[in-house]
mmCIF file of C-alpha atoms and ligand atoms in Angstrom:
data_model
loop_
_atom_site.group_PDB
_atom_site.id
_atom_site.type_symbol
_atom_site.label_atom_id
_atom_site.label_comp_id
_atom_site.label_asym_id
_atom_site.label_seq_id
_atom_site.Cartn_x
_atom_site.Cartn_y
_atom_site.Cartn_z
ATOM 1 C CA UNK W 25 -48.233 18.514 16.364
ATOM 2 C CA UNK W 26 -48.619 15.202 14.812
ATOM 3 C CA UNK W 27 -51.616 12.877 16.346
ATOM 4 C CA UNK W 28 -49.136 10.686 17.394
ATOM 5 C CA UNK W 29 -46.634 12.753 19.292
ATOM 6 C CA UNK W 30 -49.438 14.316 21.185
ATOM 7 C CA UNK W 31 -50.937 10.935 22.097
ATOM 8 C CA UNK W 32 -47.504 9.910 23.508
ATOM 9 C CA UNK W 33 -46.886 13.098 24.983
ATOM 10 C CA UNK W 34 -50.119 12.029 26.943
ATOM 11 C CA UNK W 35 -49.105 9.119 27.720
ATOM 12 C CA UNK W 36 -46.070 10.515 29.650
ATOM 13 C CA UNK W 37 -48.432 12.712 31.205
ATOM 14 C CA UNK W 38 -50.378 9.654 32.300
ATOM 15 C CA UNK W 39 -46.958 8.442 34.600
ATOM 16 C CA UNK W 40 -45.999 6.291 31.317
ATOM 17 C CA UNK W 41 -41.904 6.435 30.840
ATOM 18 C CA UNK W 42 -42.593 4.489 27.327
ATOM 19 C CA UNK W 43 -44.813 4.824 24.391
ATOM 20 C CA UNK W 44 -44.753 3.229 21.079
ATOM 21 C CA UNK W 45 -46.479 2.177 18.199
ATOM 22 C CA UNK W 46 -47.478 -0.847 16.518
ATOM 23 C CA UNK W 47 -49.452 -2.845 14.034
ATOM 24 C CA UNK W 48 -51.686 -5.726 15.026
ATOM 25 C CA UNK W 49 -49.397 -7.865 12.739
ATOM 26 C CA UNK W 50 -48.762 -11.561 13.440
ATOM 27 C CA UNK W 51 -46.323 -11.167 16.575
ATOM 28 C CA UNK W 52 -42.416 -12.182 14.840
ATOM 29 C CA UNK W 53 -41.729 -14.783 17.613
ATOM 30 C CA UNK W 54 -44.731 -16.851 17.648
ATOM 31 C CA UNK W 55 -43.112 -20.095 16.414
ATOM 32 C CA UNK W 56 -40.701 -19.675 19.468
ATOM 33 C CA UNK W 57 -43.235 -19.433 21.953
ATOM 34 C CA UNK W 58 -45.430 -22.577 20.242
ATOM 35 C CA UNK W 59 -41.912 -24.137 20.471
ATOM 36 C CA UNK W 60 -41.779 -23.183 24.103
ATOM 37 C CA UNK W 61 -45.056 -24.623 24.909
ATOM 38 C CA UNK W 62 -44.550 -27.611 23.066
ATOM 39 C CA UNK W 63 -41.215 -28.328 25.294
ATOM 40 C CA UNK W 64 -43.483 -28.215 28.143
ATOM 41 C CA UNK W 65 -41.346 -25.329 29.381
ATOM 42 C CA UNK W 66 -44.779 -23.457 30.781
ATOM 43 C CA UNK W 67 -45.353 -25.868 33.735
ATOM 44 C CA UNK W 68 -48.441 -25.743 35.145
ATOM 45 C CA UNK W 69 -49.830 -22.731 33.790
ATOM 46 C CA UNK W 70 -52.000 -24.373 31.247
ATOM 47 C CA UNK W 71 -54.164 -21.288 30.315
ATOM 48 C CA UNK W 72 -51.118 -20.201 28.298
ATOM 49 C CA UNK W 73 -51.602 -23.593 25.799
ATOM 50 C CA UNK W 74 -55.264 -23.584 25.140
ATOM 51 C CA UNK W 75 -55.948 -23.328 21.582
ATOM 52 C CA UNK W 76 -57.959 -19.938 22.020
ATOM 53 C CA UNK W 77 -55.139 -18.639 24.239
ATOM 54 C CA UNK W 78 -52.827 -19.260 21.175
ATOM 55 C CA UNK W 79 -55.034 -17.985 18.353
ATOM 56 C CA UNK W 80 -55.319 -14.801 19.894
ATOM 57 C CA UNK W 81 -51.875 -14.539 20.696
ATOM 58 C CA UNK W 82 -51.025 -15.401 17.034
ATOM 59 C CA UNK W 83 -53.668 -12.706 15.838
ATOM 60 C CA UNK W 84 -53.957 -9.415 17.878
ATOM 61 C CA UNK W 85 -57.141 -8.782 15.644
ATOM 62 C CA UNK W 86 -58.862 -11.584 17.594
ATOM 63 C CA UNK W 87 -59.058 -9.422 20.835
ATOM 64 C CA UNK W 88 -60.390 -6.404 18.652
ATOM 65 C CA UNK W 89 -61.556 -7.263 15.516
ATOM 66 C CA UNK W 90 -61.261 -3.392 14.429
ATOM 67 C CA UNK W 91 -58.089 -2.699 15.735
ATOM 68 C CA UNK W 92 -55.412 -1.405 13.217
ATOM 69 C CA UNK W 93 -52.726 0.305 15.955
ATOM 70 C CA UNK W 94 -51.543 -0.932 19.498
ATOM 71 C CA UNK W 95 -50.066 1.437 21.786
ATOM 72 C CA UNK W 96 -47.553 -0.060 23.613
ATOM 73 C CA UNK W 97 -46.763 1.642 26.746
ATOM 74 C CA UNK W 98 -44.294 1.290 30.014
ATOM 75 C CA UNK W 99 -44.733 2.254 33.442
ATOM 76 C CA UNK W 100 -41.996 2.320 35.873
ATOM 77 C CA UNK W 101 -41.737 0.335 39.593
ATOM 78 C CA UNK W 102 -39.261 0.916 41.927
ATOM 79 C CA UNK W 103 -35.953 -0.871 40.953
ATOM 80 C CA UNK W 104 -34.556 -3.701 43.420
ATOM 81 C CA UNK W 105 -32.124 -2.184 45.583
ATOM 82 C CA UNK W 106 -32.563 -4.598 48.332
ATOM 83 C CA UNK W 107 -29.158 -6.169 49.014
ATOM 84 C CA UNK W 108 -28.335 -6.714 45.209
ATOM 85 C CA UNK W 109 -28.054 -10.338 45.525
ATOM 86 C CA UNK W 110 -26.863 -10.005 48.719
ATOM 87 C CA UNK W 111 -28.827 -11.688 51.714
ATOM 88 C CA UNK W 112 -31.495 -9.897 53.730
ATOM 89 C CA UNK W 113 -31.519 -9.333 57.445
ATOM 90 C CA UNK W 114 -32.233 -11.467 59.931
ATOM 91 C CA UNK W 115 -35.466 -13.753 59.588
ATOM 92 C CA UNK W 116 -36.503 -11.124 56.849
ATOM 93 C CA UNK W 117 -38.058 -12.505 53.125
ATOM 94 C CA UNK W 118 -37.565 -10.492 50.312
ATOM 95 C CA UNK W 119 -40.625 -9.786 47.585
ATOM 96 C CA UNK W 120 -40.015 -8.748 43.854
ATOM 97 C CA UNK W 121 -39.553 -5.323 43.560
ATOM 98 C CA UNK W 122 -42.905 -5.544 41.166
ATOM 99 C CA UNK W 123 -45.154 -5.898 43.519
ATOM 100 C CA UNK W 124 -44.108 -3.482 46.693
ATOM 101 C CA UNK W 125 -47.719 -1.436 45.940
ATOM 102 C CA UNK W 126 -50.645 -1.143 44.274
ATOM 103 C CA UNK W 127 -51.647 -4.204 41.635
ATOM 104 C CA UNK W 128 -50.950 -2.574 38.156
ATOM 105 C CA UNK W 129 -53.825 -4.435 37.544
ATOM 106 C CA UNK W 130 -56.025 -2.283 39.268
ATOM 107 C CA UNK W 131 -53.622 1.031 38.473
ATOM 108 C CA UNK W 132 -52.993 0.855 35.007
ATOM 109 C CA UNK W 133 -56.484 0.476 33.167
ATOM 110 C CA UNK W 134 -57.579 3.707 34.504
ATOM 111 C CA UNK W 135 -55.047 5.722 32.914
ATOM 112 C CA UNK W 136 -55.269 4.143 29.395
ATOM 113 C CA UNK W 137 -59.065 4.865 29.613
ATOM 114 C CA UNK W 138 -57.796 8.788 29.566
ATOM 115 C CA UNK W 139 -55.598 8.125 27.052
ATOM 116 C CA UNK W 140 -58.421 6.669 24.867
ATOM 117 C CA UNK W 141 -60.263 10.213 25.957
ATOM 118 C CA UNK W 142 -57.484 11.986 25.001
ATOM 119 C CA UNK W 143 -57.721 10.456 21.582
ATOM 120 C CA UNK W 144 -61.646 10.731 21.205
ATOM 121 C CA UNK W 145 -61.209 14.756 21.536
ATOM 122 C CA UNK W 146 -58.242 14.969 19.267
ATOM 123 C CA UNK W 147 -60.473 12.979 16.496
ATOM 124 C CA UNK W 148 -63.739 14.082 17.879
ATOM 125 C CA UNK W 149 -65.264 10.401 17.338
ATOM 126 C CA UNK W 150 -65.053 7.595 19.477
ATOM 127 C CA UNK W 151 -62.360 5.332 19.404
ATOM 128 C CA UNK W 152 -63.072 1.763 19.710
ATOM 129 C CA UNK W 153 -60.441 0.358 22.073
ATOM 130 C CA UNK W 154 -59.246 -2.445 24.113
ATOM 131 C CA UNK W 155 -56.530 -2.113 26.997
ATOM 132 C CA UNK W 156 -54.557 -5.184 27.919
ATOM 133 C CA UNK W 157 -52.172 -5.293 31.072
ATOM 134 C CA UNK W 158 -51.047 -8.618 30.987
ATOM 135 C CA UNK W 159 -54.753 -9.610 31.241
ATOM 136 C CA UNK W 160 -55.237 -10.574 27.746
ATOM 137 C CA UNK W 161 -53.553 -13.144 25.163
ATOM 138 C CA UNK W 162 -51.095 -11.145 23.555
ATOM 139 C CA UNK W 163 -47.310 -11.917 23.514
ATOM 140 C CA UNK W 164 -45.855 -8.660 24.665
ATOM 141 C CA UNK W 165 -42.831 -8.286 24.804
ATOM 142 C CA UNK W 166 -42.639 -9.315 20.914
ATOM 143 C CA UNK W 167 -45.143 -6.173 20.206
ATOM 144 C CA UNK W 168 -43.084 -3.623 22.210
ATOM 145 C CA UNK W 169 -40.083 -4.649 20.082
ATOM 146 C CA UNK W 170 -42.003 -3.807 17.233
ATOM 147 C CA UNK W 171 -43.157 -0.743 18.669
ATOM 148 C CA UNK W 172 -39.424 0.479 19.294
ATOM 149 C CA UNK W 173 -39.217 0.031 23.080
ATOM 150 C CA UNK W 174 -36.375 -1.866 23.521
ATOM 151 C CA UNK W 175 -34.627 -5.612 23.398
ATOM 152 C CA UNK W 176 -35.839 -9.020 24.449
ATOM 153 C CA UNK W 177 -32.799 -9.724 26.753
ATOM 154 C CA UNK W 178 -31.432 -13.293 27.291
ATOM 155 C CA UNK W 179 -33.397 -13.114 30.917
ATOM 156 C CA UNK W 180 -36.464 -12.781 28.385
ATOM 157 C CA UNK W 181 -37.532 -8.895 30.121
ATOM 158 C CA UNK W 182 -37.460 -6.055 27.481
ATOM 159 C CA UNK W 183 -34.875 -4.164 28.122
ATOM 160 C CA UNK W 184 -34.371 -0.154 27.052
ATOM 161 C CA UNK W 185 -30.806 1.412 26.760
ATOM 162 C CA UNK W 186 -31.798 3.988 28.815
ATOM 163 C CA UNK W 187 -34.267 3.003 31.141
ATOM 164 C CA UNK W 188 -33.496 -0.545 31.993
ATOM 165 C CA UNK W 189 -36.632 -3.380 32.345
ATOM 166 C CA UNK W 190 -37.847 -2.063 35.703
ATOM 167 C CA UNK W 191 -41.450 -1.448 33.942
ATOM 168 C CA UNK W 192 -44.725 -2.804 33.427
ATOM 169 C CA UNK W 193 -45.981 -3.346 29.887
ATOM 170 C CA UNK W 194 -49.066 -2.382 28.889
ATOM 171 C CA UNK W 195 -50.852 -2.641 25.711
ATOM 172 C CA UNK W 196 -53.878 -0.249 24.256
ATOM 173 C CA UNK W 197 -55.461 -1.680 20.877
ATOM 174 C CA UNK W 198 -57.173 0.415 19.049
ATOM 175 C CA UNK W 199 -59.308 0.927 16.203
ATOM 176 C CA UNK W 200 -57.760 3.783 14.815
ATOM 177 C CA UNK W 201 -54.472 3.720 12.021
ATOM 178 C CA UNK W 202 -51.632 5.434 13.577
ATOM 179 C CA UNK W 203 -47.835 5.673 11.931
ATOM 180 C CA UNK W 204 -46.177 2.930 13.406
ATOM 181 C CA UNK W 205 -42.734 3.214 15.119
ATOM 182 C CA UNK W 206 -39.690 1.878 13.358
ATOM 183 C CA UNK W 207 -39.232 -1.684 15.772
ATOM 184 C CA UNK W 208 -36.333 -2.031 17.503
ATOM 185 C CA UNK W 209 -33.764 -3.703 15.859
ATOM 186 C CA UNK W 210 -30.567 -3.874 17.784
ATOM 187 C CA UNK W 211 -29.604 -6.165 20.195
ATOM 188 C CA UNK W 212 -27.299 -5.232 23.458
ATOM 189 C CA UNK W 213 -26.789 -8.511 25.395
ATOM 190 C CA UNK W 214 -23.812 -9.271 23.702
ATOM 191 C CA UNK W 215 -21.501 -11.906 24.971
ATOM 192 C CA UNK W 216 -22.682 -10.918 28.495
ATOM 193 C CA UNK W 217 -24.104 -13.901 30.611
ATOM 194 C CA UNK W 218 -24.534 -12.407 33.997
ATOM 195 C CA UNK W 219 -28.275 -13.226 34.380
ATOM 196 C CA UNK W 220 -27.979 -16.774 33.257
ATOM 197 C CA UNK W 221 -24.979 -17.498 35.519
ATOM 198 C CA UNK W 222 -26.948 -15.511 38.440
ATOM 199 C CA UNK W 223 -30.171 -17.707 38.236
ATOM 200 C CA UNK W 224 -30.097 -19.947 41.631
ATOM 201 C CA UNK W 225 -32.062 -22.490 39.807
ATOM 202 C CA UNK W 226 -30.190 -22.613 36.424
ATOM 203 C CA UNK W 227 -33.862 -22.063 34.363
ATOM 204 C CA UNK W 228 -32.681 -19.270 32.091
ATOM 205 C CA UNK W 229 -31.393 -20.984 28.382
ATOM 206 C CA UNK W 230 -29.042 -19.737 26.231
ATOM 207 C CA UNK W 231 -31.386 -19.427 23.517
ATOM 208 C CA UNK W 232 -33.219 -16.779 25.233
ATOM 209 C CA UNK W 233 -36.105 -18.887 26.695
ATOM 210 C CA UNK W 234 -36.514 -19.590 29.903
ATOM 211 C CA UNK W 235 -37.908 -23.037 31.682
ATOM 212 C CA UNK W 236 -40.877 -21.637 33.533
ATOM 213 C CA UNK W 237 -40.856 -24.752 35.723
ATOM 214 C CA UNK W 238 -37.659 -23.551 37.270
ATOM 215 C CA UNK W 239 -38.334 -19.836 37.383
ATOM 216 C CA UNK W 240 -38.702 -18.643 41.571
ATOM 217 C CA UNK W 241 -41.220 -16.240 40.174
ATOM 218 C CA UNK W 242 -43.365 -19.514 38.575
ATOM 219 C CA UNK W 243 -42.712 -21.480 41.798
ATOM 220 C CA UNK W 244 -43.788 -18.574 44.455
ATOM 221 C CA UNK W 245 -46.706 -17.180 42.422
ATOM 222 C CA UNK W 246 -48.158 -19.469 39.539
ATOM 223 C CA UNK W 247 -47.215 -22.795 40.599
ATOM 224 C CA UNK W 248 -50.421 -23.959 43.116
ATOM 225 C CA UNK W 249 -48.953 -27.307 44.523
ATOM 226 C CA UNK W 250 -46.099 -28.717 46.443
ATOM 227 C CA UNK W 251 -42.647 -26.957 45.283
ATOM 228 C CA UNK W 252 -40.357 -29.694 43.784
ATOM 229 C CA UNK W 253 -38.129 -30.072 46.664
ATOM 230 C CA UNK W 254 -34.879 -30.444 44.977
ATOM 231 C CA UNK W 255 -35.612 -26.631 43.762
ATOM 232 C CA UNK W 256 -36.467 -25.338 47.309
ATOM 233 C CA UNK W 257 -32.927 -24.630 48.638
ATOM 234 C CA UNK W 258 -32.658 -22.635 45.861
ATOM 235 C CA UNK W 259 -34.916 -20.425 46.321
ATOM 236 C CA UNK W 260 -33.124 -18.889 49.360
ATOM 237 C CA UNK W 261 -35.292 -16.019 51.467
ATOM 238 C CA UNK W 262 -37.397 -15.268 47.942
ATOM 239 C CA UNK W 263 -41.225 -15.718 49.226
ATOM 240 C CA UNK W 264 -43.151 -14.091 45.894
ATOM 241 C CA UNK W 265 -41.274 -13.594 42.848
ATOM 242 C CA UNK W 266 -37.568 -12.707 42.227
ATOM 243 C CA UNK W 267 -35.367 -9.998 41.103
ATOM 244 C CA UNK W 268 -31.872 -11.510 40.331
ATOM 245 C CA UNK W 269 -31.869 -11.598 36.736
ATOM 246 C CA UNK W 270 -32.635 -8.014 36.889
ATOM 247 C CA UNK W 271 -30.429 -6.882 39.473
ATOM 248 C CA UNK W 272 -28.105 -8.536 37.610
ATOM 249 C CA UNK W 273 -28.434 -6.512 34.610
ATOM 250 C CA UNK W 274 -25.931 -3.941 33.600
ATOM 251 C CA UNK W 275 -28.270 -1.961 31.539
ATOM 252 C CA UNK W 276 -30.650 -1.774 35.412
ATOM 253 C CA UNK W 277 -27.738 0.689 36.200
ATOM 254 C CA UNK W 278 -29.827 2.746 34.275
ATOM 255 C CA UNK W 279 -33.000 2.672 35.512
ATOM 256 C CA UNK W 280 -34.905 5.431 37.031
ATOM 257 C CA UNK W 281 -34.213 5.817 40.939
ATOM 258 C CA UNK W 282 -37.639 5.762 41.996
ATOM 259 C CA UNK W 283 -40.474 4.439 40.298
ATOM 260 C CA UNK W 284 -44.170 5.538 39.726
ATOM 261 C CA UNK W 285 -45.947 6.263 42.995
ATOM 262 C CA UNK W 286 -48.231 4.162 42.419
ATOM 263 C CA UNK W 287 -46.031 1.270 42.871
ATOM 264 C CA UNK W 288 -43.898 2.575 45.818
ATOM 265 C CA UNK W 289 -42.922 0.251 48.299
ATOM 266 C CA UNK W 290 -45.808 -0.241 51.333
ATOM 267 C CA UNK W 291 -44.790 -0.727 55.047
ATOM 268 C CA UNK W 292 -43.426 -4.672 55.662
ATOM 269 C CA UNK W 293 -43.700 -5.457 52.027
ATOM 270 C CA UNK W 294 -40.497 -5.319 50.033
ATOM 271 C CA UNK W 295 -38.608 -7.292 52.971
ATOM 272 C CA UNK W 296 -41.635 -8.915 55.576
ATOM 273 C CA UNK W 297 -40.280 -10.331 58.486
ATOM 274 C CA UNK W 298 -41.136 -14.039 58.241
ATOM 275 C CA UNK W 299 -42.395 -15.136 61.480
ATOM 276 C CA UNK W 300 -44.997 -12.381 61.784
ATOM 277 C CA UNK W 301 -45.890 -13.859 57.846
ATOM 278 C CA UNK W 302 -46.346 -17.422 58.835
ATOM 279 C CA UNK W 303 -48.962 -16.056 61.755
ATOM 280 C CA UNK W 304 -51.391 -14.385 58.912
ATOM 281 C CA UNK W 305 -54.920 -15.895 59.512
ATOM 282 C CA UNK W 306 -56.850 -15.453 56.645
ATOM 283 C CA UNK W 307 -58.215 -12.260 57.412
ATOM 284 C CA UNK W 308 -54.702 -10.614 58.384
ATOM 285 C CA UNK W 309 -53.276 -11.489 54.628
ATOM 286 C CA UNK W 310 -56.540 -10.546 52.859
ATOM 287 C CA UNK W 311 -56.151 -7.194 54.764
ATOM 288 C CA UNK W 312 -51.577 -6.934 54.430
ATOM 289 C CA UNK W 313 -52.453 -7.798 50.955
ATOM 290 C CA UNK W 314 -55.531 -5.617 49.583
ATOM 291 C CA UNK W 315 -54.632 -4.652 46.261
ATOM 292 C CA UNK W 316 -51.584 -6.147 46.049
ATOM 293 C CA UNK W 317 -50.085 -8.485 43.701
ATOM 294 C CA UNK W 318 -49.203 -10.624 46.296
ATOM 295 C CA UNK W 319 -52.511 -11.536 46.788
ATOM 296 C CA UNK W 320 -52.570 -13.438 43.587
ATOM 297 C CA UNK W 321 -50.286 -16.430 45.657
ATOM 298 C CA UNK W 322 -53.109 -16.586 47.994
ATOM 299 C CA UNK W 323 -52.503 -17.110 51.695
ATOM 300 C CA UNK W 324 -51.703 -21.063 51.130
ATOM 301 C CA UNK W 325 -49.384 -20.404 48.292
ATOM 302 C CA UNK W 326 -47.418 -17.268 49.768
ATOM 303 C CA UNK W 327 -46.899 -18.716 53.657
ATOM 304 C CA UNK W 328 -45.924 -22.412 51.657
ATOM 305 C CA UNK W 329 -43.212 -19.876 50.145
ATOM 306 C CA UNK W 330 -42.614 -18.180 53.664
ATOM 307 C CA UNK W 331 -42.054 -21.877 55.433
ATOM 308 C CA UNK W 332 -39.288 -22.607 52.867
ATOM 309 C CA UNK W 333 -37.819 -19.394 53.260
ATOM 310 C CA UNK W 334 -37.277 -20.067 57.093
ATOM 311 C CA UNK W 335 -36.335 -23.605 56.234
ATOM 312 C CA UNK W 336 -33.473 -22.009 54.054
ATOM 313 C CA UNK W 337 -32.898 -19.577 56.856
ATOM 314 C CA UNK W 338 -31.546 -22.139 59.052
ATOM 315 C CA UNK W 339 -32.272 -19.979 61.874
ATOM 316 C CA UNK W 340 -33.921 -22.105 64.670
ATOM 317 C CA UNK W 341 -35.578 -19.405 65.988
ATOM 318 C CA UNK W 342 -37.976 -20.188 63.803
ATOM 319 C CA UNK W 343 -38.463 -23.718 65.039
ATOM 320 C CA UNK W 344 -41.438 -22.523 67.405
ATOM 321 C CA UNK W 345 -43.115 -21.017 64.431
ATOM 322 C CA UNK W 346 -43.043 -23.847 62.253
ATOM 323 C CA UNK W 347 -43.788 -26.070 64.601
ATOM 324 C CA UNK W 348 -47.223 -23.905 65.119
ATOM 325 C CA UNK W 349 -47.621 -24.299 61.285
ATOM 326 C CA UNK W 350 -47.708 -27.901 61.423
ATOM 327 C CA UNK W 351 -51.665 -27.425 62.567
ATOM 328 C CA UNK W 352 -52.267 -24.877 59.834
ATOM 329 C CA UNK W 353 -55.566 -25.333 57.867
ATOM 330 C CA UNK W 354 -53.783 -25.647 54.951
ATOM 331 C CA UNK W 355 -52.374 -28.965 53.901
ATOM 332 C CA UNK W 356 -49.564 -27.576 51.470
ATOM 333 C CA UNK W 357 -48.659 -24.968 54.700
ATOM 334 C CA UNK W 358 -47.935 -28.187 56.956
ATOM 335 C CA UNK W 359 -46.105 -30.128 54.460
ATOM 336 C CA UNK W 360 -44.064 -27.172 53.629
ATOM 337 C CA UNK W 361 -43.160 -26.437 57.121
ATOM 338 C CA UNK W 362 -42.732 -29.803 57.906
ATOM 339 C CA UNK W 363 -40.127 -29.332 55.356
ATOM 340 C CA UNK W 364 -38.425 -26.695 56.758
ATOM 341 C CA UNK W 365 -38.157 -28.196 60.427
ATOM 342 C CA UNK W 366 -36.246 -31.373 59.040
ATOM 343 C CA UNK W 367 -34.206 -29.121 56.868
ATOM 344 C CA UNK W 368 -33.230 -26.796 59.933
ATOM 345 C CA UNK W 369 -32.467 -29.428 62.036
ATOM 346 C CA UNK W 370 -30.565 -31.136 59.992
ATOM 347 C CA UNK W 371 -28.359 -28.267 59.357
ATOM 348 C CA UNK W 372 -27.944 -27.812 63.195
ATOM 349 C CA UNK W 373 -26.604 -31.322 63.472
ATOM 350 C CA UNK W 374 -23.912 -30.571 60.681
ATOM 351 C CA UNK W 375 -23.208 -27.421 62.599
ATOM 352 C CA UNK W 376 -22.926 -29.062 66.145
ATOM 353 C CA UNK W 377 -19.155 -31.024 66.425
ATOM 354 C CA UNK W 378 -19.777 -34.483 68.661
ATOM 355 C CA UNK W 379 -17.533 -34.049 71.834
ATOM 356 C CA UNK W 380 -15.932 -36.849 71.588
ATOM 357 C CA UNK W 381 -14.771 -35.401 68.474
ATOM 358 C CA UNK W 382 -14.115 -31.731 69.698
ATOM 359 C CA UNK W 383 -11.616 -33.607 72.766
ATOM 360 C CA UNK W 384 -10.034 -35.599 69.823
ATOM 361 C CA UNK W 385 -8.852 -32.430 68.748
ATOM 362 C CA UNK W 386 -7.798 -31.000 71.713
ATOM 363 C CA UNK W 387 -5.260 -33.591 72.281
ATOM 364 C CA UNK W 388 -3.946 -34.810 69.110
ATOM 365 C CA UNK W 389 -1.978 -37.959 69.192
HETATM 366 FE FE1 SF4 P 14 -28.489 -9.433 28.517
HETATM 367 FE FE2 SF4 P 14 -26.481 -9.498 30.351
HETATM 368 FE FE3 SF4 P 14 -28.777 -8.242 30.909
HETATM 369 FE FE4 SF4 P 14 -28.698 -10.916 30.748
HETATM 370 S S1 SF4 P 14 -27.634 -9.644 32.271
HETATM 371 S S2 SF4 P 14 -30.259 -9.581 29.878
HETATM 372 S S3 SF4 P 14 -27.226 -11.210 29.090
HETATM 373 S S4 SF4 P 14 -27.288 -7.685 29.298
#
């Protein structure tokens, strides 16, 4: 069996659903994503325009100066079948399907290391290697293109025929020539439009970028401040990250039922019921959280997201909680829920019909 073959063969042993292969080339839409930043269409996160960031992105080489192959490799979460667009129950948020379990942060490294083994005793020499999960520079999605995975959709995920884009990407550079996989070269969207007319805040572009600053996954994870309030009605019971574009998707119909284990989802994560959320002290979301991706919100960030979510609610129920968040430690928690009182009581005086108005109508004329 060819080198290759048995290293992805590995790979699918290791829980990976994709595997392909690559050459540390200049990545083909790197004047799109300088165009991108230039636009100022990355918000707040600036560590994606620092000159180093963008050298290395332009030069996979930079991160391993021996590399001559990447690996690029997908592993599977659970697809979103909460509600499909539909609204959740009761005072219940809803969490992207991405981060119901572990951190792939924490899961993934582990299993390229064997793959790296794996490789060592097929050569029998060491292998020198670097294994990126979205924790290095590199622009991703252009490099499993190349490596035959799939399409960069119009909702920017990579997108397989068969599998959908309910994966992580992964990324193993190595310094070690390896045939490289004929890149992907067709393109499936078609006329469809169904994720850009989805989006609640409009942020996906026909030219298949996507303003970050609008994005409900930017505004409930990256984004650290105050959520532009214009864009918080929008953002509906969505506390960290969102799903629509992908649930969207016709090529999701696809995807694998269940996902990796790893990533299955835990008790009171995929939907958490909001009230009990804005009560987490800080010790009660370090613990909900522990290797979670959630955790990368932090408490002030995710219950800023859960106070808008019960603002958008409407539900006055909530109006006990929120009040109690108004002494929260955290400054961007108070004005958040301060937020979300006005907006619920506002809607419950469009809701409530004077009676002077009601008897009008009782007795016309
Ligand atoms: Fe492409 Fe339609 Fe999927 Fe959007 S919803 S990524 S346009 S196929």
């Amino acid at each position: 069996m060819h080198l290759e073959q048995a290293l992805k063969e590995e790979a699918a042993r290791q829980g990976f659903i994709l595997a392909g292969i690559t050459t540390p080339e200049a990545p083909t839409h790197m004047a799109a994503f300088e165009r991108w930043l230039e636009a100022g269409l990355h918000g707040e996160m600036a560590y994606l325009s620092s000159e180093r960031s963008r050298q290395r992105r332009a030069d996979p080489r930079q991160l391993l100066p021996q590399c001559q192959s990447i690996l690029v490799l997908g592993a599977p979460y659970f697809p979103s079948q909460q509600g499909k667009g539909e609204k959740s129950q009761g005072l219940e948020g809803r969490i992207a399907a991405y981060a119901w379990g572990a951190d792939y942060h924490d899961v993934l490294p582990e299993r390229m290391a064997k793959l790296v083994v794996f490789l060592e005793a097929q050569l029998g020499r060491p292998v020198l290697s670097r294994a990126c999960t979205d924790s290095a520079p590199l622009l991703e999605r252009d490099l499993a293109q190349r490596a035959g995975l799939g399409w960069i959709g119009k909702n920017t995920c990579l997108i397989h025929p068969r599998l959908g884009s309910y994966f992580f990407l992964a990324e193993l550079l190595l310094g070690v020539a390896l045939q490289p996989d004929p890149p992907f070269s067709t393109d499936h969207c078609g006329n469809c439009t169904r994720c850009i007319d989805a989006c609640p805040t409009g942020c996906i572009r026909p030219d298949r970028t996507l303003d970050a600053r609008g994005c409900i996954a930017y505004l409930t994870i990256e984004l650290k401040g105050a959520i532009p309030e214009e864009l918080r009605p929008r953002m509906g019971d969505r506390v960290f990250g969102c799903d629509i574009c992908q649930q969207v998707c016709p090529w999701n119909r696809f995807a694998p039922a269940a996902g990796d284990p790893a990533f299955a989802p835990r008790p009171g994560i995929p939907a958490p019921d909001l009230l009990g959320e804005l009560a987490l002290t800080p010790e009660a979301f370090k613990c909900k959280f522990k290797g979670s991706p959630v955790q990368r919100a932090k408490r002030r960030g995710y219950l800023r997201n859960v106070a808008v979510a019960l603002g958008n609610q409407g539900d006055p129920s909530a109006i006990p909680a929120l009040r109690q968040a108004l002494a929260d430690p955290e400054p961007l928690v108070r004005q958040h829920a301060a937020w979300a009182l006005a907006r619920i009581e506002s809607r419950r005086g469009e809701n409530q019909v004077p009676q002077s108005t009601q008897s009008t109508r009782r007795k016309p004329g």
